[in-house]
Coordinates of C-alpha atoms in Angstrom, one line a residue:
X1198 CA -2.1 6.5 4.3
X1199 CA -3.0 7.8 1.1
X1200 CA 0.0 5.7 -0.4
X1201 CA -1.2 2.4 1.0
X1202 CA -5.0 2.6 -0.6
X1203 CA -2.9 3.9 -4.4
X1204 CA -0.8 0.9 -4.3
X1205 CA -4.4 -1.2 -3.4
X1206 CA -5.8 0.6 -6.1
X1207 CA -3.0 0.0 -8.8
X1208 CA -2.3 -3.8 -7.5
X1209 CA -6.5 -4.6 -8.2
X1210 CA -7.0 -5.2 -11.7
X1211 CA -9.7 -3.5 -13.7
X1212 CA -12.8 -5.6 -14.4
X1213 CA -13.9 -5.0 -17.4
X1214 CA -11.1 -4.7 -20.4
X1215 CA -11.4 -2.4 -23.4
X1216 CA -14.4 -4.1 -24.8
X1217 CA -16.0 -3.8 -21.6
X1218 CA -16.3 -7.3 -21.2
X1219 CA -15.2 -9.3 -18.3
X1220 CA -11.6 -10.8 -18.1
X1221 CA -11.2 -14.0 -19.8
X1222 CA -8.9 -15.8 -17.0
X1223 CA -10.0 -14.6 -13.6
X1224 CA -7.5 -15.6 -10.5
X1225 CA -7.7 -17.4 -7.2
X1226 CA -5.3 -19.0 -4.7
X1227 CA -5.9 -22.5 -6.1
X1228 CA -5.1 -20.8 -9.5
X1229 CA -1.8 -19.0 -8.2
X1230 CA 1.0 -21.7 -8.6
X1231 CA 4.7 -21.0 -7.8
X1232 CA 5.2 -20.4 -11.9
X1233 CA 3.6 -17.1 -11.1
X1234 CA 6.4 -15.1 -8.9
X1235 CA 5.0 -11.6 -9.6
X1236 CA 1.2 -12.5 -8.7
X1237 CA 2.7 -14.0 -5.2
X1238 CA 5.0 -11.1 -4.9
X1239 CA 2.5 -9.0 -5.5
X1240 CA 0.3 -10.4 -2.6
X1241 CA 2.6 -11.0 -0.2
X1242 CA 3.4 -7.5 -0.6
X1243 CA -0.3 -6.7 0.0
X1244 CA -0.3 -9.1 3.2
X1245 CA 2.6 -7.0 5.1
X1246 CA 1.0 -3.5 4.1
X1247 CA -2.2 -4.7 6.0
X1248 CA -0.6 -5.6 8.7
X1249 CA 1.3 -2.8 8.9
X1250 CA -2.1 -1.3 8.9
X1251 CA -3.5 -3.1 12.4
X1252 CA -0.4 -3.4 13.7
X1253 CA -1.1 -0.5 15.9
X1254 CA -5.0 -1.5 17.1
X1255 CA -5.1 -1.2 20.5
X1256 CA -6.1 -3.6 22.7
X1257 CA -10.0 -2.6 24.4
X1258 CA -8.7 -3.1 28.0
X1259 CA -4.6 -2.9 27.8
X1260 CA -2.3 -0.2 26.7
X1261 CA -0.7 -2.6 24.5
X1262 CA -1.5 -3.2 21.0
X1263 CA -2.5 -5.7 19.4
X1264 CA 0.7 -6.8 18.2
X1265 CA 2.8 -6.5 21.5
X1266 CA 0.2 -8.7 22.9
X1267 CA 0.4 -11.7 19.7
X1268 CA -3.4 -11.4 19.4
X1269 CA -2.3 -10.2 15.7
X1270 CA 0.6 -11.8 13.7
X1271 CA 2.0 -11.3 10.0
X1272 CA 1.1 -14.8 9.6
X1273 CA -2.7 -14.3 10.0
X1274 CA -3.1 -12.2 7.2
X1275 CA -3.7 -14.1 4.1
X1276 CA -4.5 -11.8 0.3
X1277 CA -5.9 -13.8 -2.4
X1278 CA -8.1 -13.1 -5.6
X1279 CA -11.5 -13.9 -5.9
X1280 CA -12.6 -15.1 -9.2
X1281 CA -13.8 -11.0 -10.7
X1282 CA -10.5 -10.1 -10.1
X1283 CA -11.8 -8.5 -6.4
X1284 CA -9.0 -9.0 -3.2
X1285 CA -10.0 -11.2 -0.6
X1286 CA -8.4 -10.2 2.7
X1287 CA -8.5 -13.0 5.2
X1288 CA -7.4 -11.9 8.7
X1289 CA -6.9 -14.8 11.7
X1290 CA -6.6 -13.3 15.1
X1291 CA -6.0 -15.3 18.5
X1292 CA -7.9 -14.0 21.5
X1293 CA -5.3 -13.5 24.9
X1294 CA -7.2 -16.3 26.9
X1295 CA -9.9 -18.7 25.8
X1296 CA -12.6 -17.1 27.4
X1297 CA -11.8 -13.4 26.4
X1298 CA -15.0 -11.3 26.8
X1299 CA -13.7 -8.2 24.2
X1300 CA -13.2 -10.9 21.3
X1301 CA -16.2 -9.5 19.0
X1302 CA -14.7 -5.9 19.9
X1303 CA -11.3 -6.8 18.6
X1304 CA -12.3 -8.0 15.4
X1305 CA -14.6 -5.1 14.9
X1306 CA -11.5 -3.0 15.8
X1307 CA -9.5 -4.8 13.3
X1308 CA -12.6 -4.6 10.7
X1309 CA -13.2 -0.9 11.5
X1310 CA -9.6 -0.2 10.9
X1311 CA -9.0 -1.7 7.6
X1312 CA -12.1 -0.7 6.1
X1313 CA -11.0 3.0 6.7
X1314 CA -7.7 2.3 4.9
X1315 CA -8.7 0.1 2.6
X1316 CA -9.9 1.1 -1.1
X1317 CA -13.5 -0.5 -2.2
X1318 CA -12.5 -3.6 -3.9
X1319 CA -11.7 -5.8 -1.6
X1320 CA -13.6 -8.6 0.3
X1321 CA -12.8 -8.9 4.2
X1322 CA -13.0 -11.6 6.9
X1323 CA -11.9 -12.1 9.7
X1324 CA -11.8 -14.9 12.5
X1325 CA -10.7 -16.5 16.0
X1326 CA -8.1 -19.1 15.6
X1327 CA -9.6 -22.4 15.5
X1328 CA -9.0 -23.4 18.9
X1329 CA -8.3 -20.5 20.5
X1330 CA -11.4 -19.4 22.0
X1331 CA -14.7 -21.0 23.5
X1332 CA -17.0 -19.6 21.6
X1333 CA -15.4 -18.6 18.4
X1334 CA -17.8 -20.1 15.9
X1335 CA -20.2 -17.2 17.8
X1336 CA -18.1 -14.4 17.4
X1337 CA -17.1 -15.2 13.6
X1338 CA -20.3 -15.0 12.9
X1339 CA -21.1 -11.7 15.0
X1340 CA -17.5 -9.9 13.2
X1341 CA -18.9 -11.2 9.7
X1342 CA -22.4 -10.0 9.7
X1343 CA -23.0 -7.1 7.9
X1344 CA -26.5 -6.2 9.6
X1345 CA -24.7 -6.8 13.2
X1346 CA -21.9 -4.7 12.5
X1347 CA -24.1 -2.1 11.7
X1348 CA -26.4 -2.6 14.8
X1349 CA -23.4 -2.0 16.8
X1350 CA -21.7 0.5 15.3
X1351 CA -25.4 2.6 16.0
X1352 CA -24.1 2.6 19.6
X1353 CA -22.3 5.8 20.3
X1354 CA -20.6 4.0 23.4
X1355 CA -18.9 1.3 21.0
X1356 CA -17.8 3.8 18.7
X1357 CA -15.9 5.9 20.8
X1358 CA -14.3 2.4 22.2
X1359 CA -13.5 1.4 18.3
X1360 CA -12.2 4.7 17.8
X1361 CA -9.7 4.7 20.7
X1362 CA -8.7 1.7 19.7
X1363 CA -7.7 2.1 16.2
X1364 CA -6.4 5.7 16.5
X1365 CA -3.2 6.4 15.1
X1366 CA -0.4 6.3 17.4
X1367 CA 1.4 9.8 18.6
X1368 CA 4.6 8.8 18.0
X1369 CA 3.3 8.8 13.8
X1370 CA 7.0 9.3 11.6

């Protein structure tokens, strides 16, 4: 794991340069253009390691993970860079039915996970496919809230669910 947040690290550029000053040209997707190989390289690199990261979140009620069941997918994990150079890390997940009661559990899973792999620069959100779920504009809102992910991970019963969830697997290589 330790590789993963040392190539996060090295792939985040520093923010101030040597006259500690900020950068002159800052990035963002509209300003990533095909004439820029590396950059896109670089994130689409950055987009498989995270999810090889959640790849292995369990599902709250299923054996299954999160993958095997095609609530996750490598196409719902989207890198860009915000304008100070910081990652944005834009993760889409589809519920199994419409009406899924664990939704907001899964994407705190998902959340929990990658902010305990993930180095400090970095921006995260995450969100229910449009479409996928009836109350989605709900549960984006619980999964993004700093002060209600902090209210619920206060409850000792939600941690130890969160924690089972995003544990590594045994069969680790």
């Amino acid at each position: 794991m330790q590789s993963i947040v040392n190539f996060f690290k090295n792939a985040v550029p520093a923010r101030m340069n040597e006259n500690n000053s900020p950068p002159e040209k800052a990035c963002n997707d509209e300003n990533t253009t095909a004439s820029d190989p590396e950059r896109e390289r670089e994130l689409k690199i950055l987009e498989e390691t995270i999810y090889d990261i959640i790849r292995d979140v369990r599902d709250p009620e299923k054996p299954e993970t999160l993958e095997e069941l095609n609530v996750i997918s490598e196409e719902g994990v989207h890198v860009s860079r915000l304008q100070d150079g910081q990652l944005l890390v834009k993760l889409t997940f589809v519920p199994t039915v419409p009406h899924c009661s664990l939704a907001s559990l899964i994407g705190l899973s998902l959340r929990t996970k990658l902010e305990k792999c993930l180095p400090e620069q970095h921006k995260l959100d995450i969100f229910i496919k449009e479409g996928t779920h009836s109350t989605a504009d709900e549960i984006n809102k619980q999964i993004n809230d700093k002060e209600r992910i902090a209210a619920a991970m206060e409850n000792p019963n939600l941690r130890e669910l969160i924690s089972k969830c995003t544990e590594e697997p045994d069969d680790t290589y």
